[in-house]
Each structure stands twice: as C-alpha cells, then as structure tokens.
Amino acid sequence: MSVALAFGAAAAAAAIVVAAVRSWARRRDWLDVPNDRSSHARPTPTSGGIGIVLPLIPALALAPSLVSRGAAVASATAVGLVATIGFLDDRRTLAPRTRLVAHTLAGVVVAGTTALEVRPHGSAAEAALIVAAWTFVTIASINVVNFMDGIDGLIGVTALTFALFSAVALSSRTEAWAAFALAGAAFGFLLFNRPPATIFMGDVGSGALGATFVLLGLWTMGTRGWSVAHAFLPLGPLVVDEVLTMARRIARRENLAQAHRSHVYQVLANSGWGHGPVAAAYAIASAGLAALSLFGPARPGPFFVVATAAMLALAVLMLLTRARAERAGERPPARATREGFEP
C-alpha cells in the first residue's frame, strides 16, 4: 500500500461518513446547542468524529510490525471503546463515573498490551509501574483532547499534524500506514469542520483521538528509542494550554468540575481572533515542535534542554497573548447568516 493510497482512502472514507452523519444529525436533531460556555452561535450537528473513527480503527488493528497482532487488535478495540462511550455521551450525557471507568479500562488495555511490548522492563514491579503510568497517560490524553475541542478546526489540525509527524518518525515500520490513515481521516473531517464548521467532532472523535495519540507516541518511542518528551512534543500546545488553564483555575480557587471557557484558545477565539487564526496558530506551533523532535538533538540530555526551553517559551507566549486578548475584551460568537458567519 502506498502512502498516497493510505492517506487518500482514509480521507475519502472520512469525508463520506462525515457528510452522512451531518445529514443524519440534522434530521435526528443531533445538535450542539449554544450556551453561555459555547464559542459558536447556532445549533450545529455533532458526532462527526465517527468519520475519523471508522477508517482509523481497522488501520490501527492491521498496523503491527513493532507490536504483536494481539496488542494491535486490543489497542484498536480500546480506541473503539472510548469512541463508543463518547458517542453515547454525545447523545445523552453520561455520568462522569461511567466515562472514567471506560477510559480507565481503555488505558489499562493500551498500557497492558502496547506499552508493555515497547517499553523495556524486567521485574513484575517494573511492569506494574509501566501499566499504571501509561494508564494514567491514556486517561489524561483522552480528557485533555476533549477539553481542547472547543473551536472549529483546532483538534482536527492537531491530529493531522501529529499524525504526519508520527508517520515520518515511523517510516521504517508498517505502523506508519496507520499514522497516514489518521492524517487522511483528519483531513477528510476538516473539510466539514474548518471555520465556519458545519459539524463538530463530538466526544466520539476527541476521545478516540486522545487514545490514538498515546498509541502513536508509544510506537515512535519503541521505534526510535525516544523519551516521552521526544515522542509527544508536537502535542505541546494542547498540554501547555491545559496546564496553564488548570493552574490559573486552581490559583483562583475555582470549581475544577465546573464547565468553563477559560482555556487560552477560547479566550483568543472569543476576543476577536476568530476560530481559524487560533487553530492555525496552534497548528504552526505544533509543526515547529514536530520539526524540533525530528531534527533536533538526538541525545536525550541535550534534547531535554532544548525541548524544555521550547515549552517554556511557548508558555510565556501563550500567557502574554492571553493577557493582551483579555485587555481587548470578549466579543460575542459570530452569528449565522445565510452566507455563513459574520462578526
């Protein structure tokens, strides 16, 4: 299978499915209705992430050369579980405990199969530590991607960027085809989710992507012998935004379980930047960090210094940009017109 075929087939499949889901959602009233925490102004179809998930899961299951077939199938099934729970949550809000149980189970499966096969370990204690650590990482990734999926195009372009980065890093492995498939699926979805979006990803897509990012990172770590920082650095914009936002909310003694729209990307999008420029800025930052991982220092020590400096610089830039946006003041979301959106 050629790279173009893997990308093109996934893109075509995603586009067809997303178009069908959008039509079905409109007829069934599967709509994300704006509220005071929303960054959109009109009811919009959701669950478009089904279009990403359907071509992605078979690609993950059929990918292995680094890991066993059993590990690949188990991990793909875990992604499917997260997507299913996300779809049910899109349709009717599930209890947080139900979501946590499903995400934990998926994390245990990914950690107990793929992570154990690509991370060297000796004793049972070391294996248990690996499983615990990567279960936590998987749960965190699922939820961070979900939290960051609040404006048009942001998670779609992040998935496209990280998938292409992973494909280059995995170029000597058949797992690279799964990364190209994810890139194609993300591209097919973005045809409908670019600003102004005509359909949203929903939890069915964001959750599945969070789990898939962990798989791709584990594969690149196993292939390249990279550290966690090396393999996941292109996701830095999402991580930095989430860490800064959580720190700010903790400092203000806010209820962390309460929904909000105080992420950096939300503040920027709602202060006049608009969805497209914010998504593009995050994609550019992600691409820059991907280039740093691929072409930066190969030795762990020097790379850690460079990566840490890059992340700190990104954090400072986000803080300064946020402060400027807050001084500009929040603007209402764009309102719908017959031609599209206007400020």
Coordinates of C-alpha atoms in Angstrom, one line a residue:
M1 CA 0.0 0.0 0.0
S2 CA 1.4 3.4 -0.9
V3 CA 1.4 6.4 1.3
A4 CA -0.9 8.3 -1.1
L5 CA -3.4 5.4 -1.1
A6 CA -3.4 5.1 2.8
F7 CA -4.0 8.8 3.1
G8 CA -6.5 9.1 0.2
A9 CA -8.6 6.1 1.1
A10 CA -8.9 7.3 4.7
A11 CA -9.7 10.9 3.6
A12 CA -12.4 9.7 1.2
A13 CA -13.9 7.4 3.7
A14 CA -13.9 10.1 6.4
A15 CA -15.5 12.7 4.1
I16 CA -18.2 10.3 3.0
V17 CA -19.1 9.2 6.6
V18 CA -19.0 12.8 8.0
A19 CA -21.3 14.0 5.2
A20 CA -23.7 11.2 6.0
V21 CA -23.5 11.8 9.8
R22 CA -24.1 15.5 9.2
S23 CA -27.3 14.8 7.2
W24 CA -28.5 12.2 9.7
A25 CA -27.8 14.5 12.6
R26 CA -29.8 17.3 11.1
R27 CA -32.8 15.0 10.6
R28 CA -32.5 13.5 14.0
D29 CA -31.8 16.8 15.8
W30 CA -28.3 15.7 17.0
L31 CA -27.3 19.3 17.5
D32 CA -24.8 21.0 19.8
V33 CA -27.0 23.9 21.1
P34 CA -25.0 27.0 22.1
N35 CA -25.0 28.0 25.8
D36 CA -23.1 30.6 27.8
R37 CA -19.9 28.5 27.6
S38 CA -20.0 27.9 23.9
S39 CA -17.8 29.6 21.2
H40 CA -20.4 29.0 18.5
A41 CA -23.7 30.8 17.9
R42 CA -26.0 28.4 16.2
P43 CA -27.1 24.8 16.7
T44 CA -24.6 22.6 14.9
P45 CA -24.6 18.9 14.1
T46 CA -22.2 16.9 16.2
S47 CA -20.6 13.4 16.4
G48 CA -18.8 14.0 13.1
G49 CA -15.8 12.2 14.7
I50 CA -17.5 8.9 13.6
G51 CA -15.9 9.7 10.2
I52 CA -12.5 9.7 11.8
V53 CA -13.0 6.6 13.9
L54 CA -14.4 4.2 11.2
P55 CA -11.3 4.2 9.0
L56 CA -8.9 4.6 11.9
I57 CA -9.7 1.6 14.0
P58 CA -9.1 -1.0 11.2
A59 CA -5.8 0.8 10.4
L60 CA -4.7 0.5 14.0
A61 CA -5.6 -3.2 14.2
L62 CA -3.8 -4.1 10.9
A63 CA -0.7 -1.9 11.5
P64 CA 1.7 -4.1 13.6
S65 CA 5.3 -4.8 13.0
L66 CA 6.7 -3.4 16.2
V67 CA 4.0 -4.9 18.4
S68 CA 2.2 -8.2 18.1
R69 CA -1.1 -8.7 16.3
G70 CA -2.8 -9.2 19.6
A71 CA -1.5 -6.0 21.1
A72 CA -2.6 -4.1 18.0
V73 CA -6.1 -5.5 18.0
A74 CA -6.5 -5.0 21.7
S75 CA -5.4 -1.4 21.5
A76 CA -7.7 -0.7 18.5
T77 CA -10.5 -2.2 20.5
A78 CA -9.7 0.2 23.4
V79 CA -9.9 3.1 21.0
G80 CA -13.3 1.8 19.8
L81 CA -14.5 1.5 23.4
V82 CA -13.6 5.2 24.1
A83 CA -15.3 6.2 20.8
T84 CA -18.4 4.3 21.8
I85 CA -18.6 5.9 25.2
G86 CA -18.0 9.2 23.6
F87 CA -20.9 8.7 21.1
L88 CA -23.2 7.7 24.0
D89 CA -22.2 10.8 25.8
D90 CA -22.8 12.9 22.8
R91 CA -26.4 11.5 22.5
R92 CA -27.2 11.7 26.3
T93 CA -24.8 12.9 28.9
L94 CA -23.3 10.0 30.8
A95 CA -22.3 10.1 34.5
P96 CA -18.7 11.1 35.0
R97 CA -18.1 7.8 36.8
T98 CA -19.2 5.9 33.7
R99 CA -16.9 7.8 31.5
L100 CA -14.0 7.3 33.9
V101 CA -14.5 3.6 34.2
A102 CA -14.5 3.2 30.4
H103 CA -11.4 5.5 30.0
T104 CA -9.6 3.6 32.7
L105 CA -10.4 0.2 31.1
A106 CA -9.1 1.5 27.7
G107 CA -6.0 2.8 29.4
V108 CA -5.3 -0.5 31.1
V109 CA -5.7 -2.3 27.8
V110 CA -3.3 0.1 25.9
A111 CA -0.8 0.0 28.8
G112 CA -1.0 -3.7 29.4
T113 CA -0.5 -4.6 25.7
T114 CA 1.2 -1.9 23.6
A115 CA 3.1 -0.2 26.4
L116 CA 4.5 -3.4 27.8
E117 CA 5.6 -4.6 24.4
V118 CA 7.5 -1.4 23.5
R119 CA 8.8 -0.3 26.9
P120 CA 11.7 -2.5 28.3
H121 CA 11.1 -4.0 31.7
G122 CA 12.3 -6.8 33.8
S123 CA 10.5 -7.5 37.1
A124 CA 6.8 -7.7 37.7
A125 CA 7.1 -4.5 39.7
E126 CA 8.5 -2.6 36.7
A127 CA 5.7 -4.0 34.5
A128 CA 3.1 -2.9 37.0
L129 CA 4.7 0.6 37.1
I130 CA 4.6 0.8 33.3
V131 CA 0.9 -0.2 33.3
A132 CA 0.0 2.3 35.9
A133 CA 1.9 5.1 34.3
W134 CA 0.5 4.6 30.8
T135 CA -3.0 4.0 32.0
F136 CA -2.8 7.5 33.6
V137 CA -1.3 9.0 30.4
T138 CA -4.1 7.5 28.3
I139 CA -6.8 8.8 30.6
A140 CA -5.2 12.2 30.7
S141 CA -4.8 12.3 26.9
I142 CA -8.4 11.4 26.3
N143 CA -9.6 14.2 28.6
V144 CA -7.1 16.9 27.5
V145 CA -8.1 16.4 23.9
N146 CA -11.8 16.5 24.9
F147 CA -11.2 19.8 26.9
M148 CA -9.4 21.4 24.0
D149 CA -12.0 20.5 21.4
G150 CA -13.9 23.8 21.7
I151 CA -13.4 25.7 18.5
D152 CA -13.6 24.9 14.8
G153 CA -10.7 23.0 13.4
L154 CA -8.3 23.0 16.4
I155 CA -8.2 19.3 17.2
G156 CA -8.6 18.4 13.5
V157 CA -5.4 20.2 12.5
T158 CA -3.6 18.9 15.6
A159 CA -4.5 15.4 14.7
L160 CA -3.3 16.0 11.1
T161 CA 0.0 17.5 12.3
F162 CA 0.7 14.8 14.9
A163 CA -0.2 12.0 12.5
L164 CA 2.1 13.3 9.8
F165 CA 4.9 13.7 12.4
S166 CA 4.3 10.2 13.6
A167 CA 4.3 8.8 10.1
V168 CA 7.7 10.3 9.4
A169 CA 9.1 9.0 12.7
L170 CA 7.7 5.6 11.9
S171 CA 8.8 5.5 8.3
S172 CA 10.6 2.2 8.7
R173 CA 7.6 0.5 10.2
T174 CA 4.2 -0.7 8.9
E175 CA 2.7 1.3 11.7
A176 CA 3.4 4.4 9.6
W177 CA 0.5 3.4 7.4
A178 CA -1.9 3.8 10.4
A179 CA -0.4 7.2 11.0
F180 CA -1.0 8.2 7.4
A181 CA -4.6 6.8 7.7
L182 CA -5.2 9.1 10.7
A183 CA -3.8 12.0 8.8
G184 CA -6.2 11.3 5.9
A185 CA -9.2 10.8 8.2
A186 CA -8.4 14.1 9.9
F187 CA -8.1 15.8 6.6
G188 CA -11.5 14.4 5.4
F189 CA -13.1 15.6 8.7
L190 CA -11.6 19.1 8.3
L191 CA -13.4 19.6 5.0
F192 CA -16.5 20.0 7.1
N193 CA -15.0 21.3 10.4
R194 CA -13.0 24.1 9.0
P195 CA -14.4 27.5 10.1
P196 CA -17.3 28.0 10.0
A197 CA -17.8 24.4 10.9
T198 CA -20.9 22.6 9.6
I199 CA -20.4 19.7 12.0
F200 CA -18.5 19.1 15.3
M201 CA -16.3 16.2 16.2
G202 CA -18.1 15.3 19.5
D203 CA -16.7 13.1 22.2
V204 CA -16.8 10.2 19.9
G205 CA -13.9 11.7 18.0
S206 CA -12.0 13.6 20.6
G207 CA -11.8 10.7 23.0
A208 CA -10.7 8.3 20.3
L209 CA -8.0 10.7 19.1
G210 CA -6.7 11.1 22.7
A211 CA -6.2 7.4 23.0
T212 CA -4.7 7.1 19.4
F213 CA -2.2 9.8 20.2
V214 CA -0.9 7.6 23.0
L215 CA -0.6 4.7 20.7
L216 CA 1.3 6.7 18.1
G217 CA 3.6 8.1 20.7
L218 CA 4.3 4.6 22.1
W219 CA 5.1 3.3 18.6
T220 CA 7.6 6.1 17.9
M221 CA 9.2 5.5 21.3
G222 CA 9.6 1.9 20.5
T223 CA 10.9 2.5 17.0
R224 CA 13.3 5.4 17.7
G225 CA 14.2 4.8 21.3
W226 CA 12.8 8.2 22.1
S227 CA 11.8 9.6 25.5
V228 CA 8.2 10.6 26.3
A229 CA 9.1 14.3 25.7
H230 CA 10.6 13.4 22.3
A231 CA 7.6 11.4 21.1
F232 CA 4.9 13.7 22.3
L233 CA 6.5 17.1 21.9
P234 CA 4.2 18.1 18.9
L235 CA 1.2 18.0 21.3
G236 CA 2.9 20.7 23.4
P237 CA 0.3 23.4 22.5
L238 CA -2.5 21.4 23.9
V239 CA -0.6 20.4 27.0
V240 CA 0.7 23.9 27.8
D241 CA -2.8 25.4 27.3
E242 CA -4.3 22.8 29.6
V243 CA -1.6 23.2 32.3
L244 CA -1.8 27.0 32.3
T245 CA -5.6 26.9 32.5
M246 CA -5.6 24.4 35.3
A247 CA -3.0 26.4 37.3
R248 CA -5.0 29.6 36.8
R249 CA -8.2 28.0 37.9
I250 CA -6.6 26.4 41.0
A251 CA -5.0 29.7 41.9
R252 CA -8.4 31.3 41.7
R253 CA -10.0 28.5 43.7
E254 CA -12.5 27.7 41.0
N255 CA -14.5 24.5 41.0
L256 CA -12.5 22.3 38.6
A257 CA -15.5 20.1 37.9
Q258 CA -17.5 23.1 36.6
A259 CA -17.6 23.7 32.8
H260 CA -15.8 26.9 31.6
R261 CA -14.3 28.6 28.6
S262 CA -11.2 30.0 30.1
H263 CA -8.6 28.0 28.0
V264 CA -6.1 30.2 26.2
Y265 CA -7.5 29.1 22.8
Q266 CA -11.1 30.0 23.9
V267 CA -10.0 33.4 25.2
L268 CA -8.3 34.2 21.9
A269 CA -11.1 32.9 19.7
N270 CA -13.7 34.9 21.7
S271 CA -11.7 38.1 21.9
G272 CA -11.6 38.8 18.2
W273 CA -9.0 36.4 16.8
G274 CA -11.7 34.0 15.4
H275 CA -11.5 30.2 15.2
G276 CA -9.4 29.9 12.0
P277 CA -6.5 32.0 13.1
V278 CA -6.3 30.4 16.5
A279 CA -6.4 26.9 15.0
A280 CA -3.7 27.9 12.5
A281 CA -1.5 29.3 15.3
Y282 CA -1.7 26.1 17.3
A283 CA -1.0 24.1 14.2
I284 CA 2.1 26.2 13.4
A285 CA 3.3 25.8 17.0
S286 CA 2.7 22.0 16.8
A287 CA 4.5 21.8 13.4
G288 CA 7.5 23.7 14.8
L289 CA 7.8 21.3 17.8
A290 CA 7.5 18.4 15.4
A291 CA 10.4 19.7 13.5
L292 CA 12.4 20.1 16.7
S293 CA 11.7 16.4 17.6
L294 CA 12.7 15.2 14.1
F295 CA 15.7 17.3 13.5
G296 CA 16.8 18.5 17.0
P297 CA 19.5 16.9 19.2
A298 CA 19.3 13.1 19.1
R299 CA 20.9 12.6 22.6
P300 CA 18.3 12.6 25.5
G301 CA 20.2 15.1 27.6
P302 CA 20.6 17.9 25.0
F303 CA 17.2 17.3 23.6
F304 CA 15.5 17.6 27.0
V305 CA 17.2 21.0 27.5
V306 CA 16.1 22.2 24.1
A307 CA 12.6 20.8 24.4
T308 CA 12.1 22.3 27.9
A309 CA 13.3 25.7 26.6
A310 CA 10.8 25.5 23.7
M311 CA 7.9 24.6 26.0
L312 CA 8.7 27.4 28.4
A313 CA 8.9 29.9 25.5
L314 CA 5.5 28.6 24.3
A315 CA 4.0 29.0 27.8
V316 CA 5.3 32.6 28.1
L317 CA 4.0 33.4 24.6
M318 CA 0.6 32.0 25.5
L319 CA 0.4 34.0 28.7
L320 CA 1.4 37.2 27.0
T321 CA -1.1 36.7 24.2
R322 CA -3.8 35.8 26.6
A323 CA -3.2 38.9 28.7
R324 CA -3.4 41.1 25.5
A325 CA -6.6 39.3 24.4
E326 CA -8.2 39.8 27.8
R327 CA -7.4 43.5 27.7
A328 CA -9.2 43.7 24.3
G329 CA -12.3 42.2 25.9
E330 CA -14.5 39.3 24.9
R331 CA -16.7 39.5 21.9
P332 CA -19.9 37.5 21.2
P333 CA -19.6 34.5 19.0
A334 CA -20.1 35.1 15.3
R335 CA -23.8 34.9 14.3
A336 CA -25.1 32.9 11.5
T337 CA -26.2 34.5 8.2
R338 CA -27.5 32.9 5.1
E339 CA -24.0 33.2 3.6
G340 CA -22.1 31.9 6.6
F341 CA -20.9 33.9 9.6
E342 CA -20.2 37.5 10.4
P343 CA -18.7 39.0 13.5

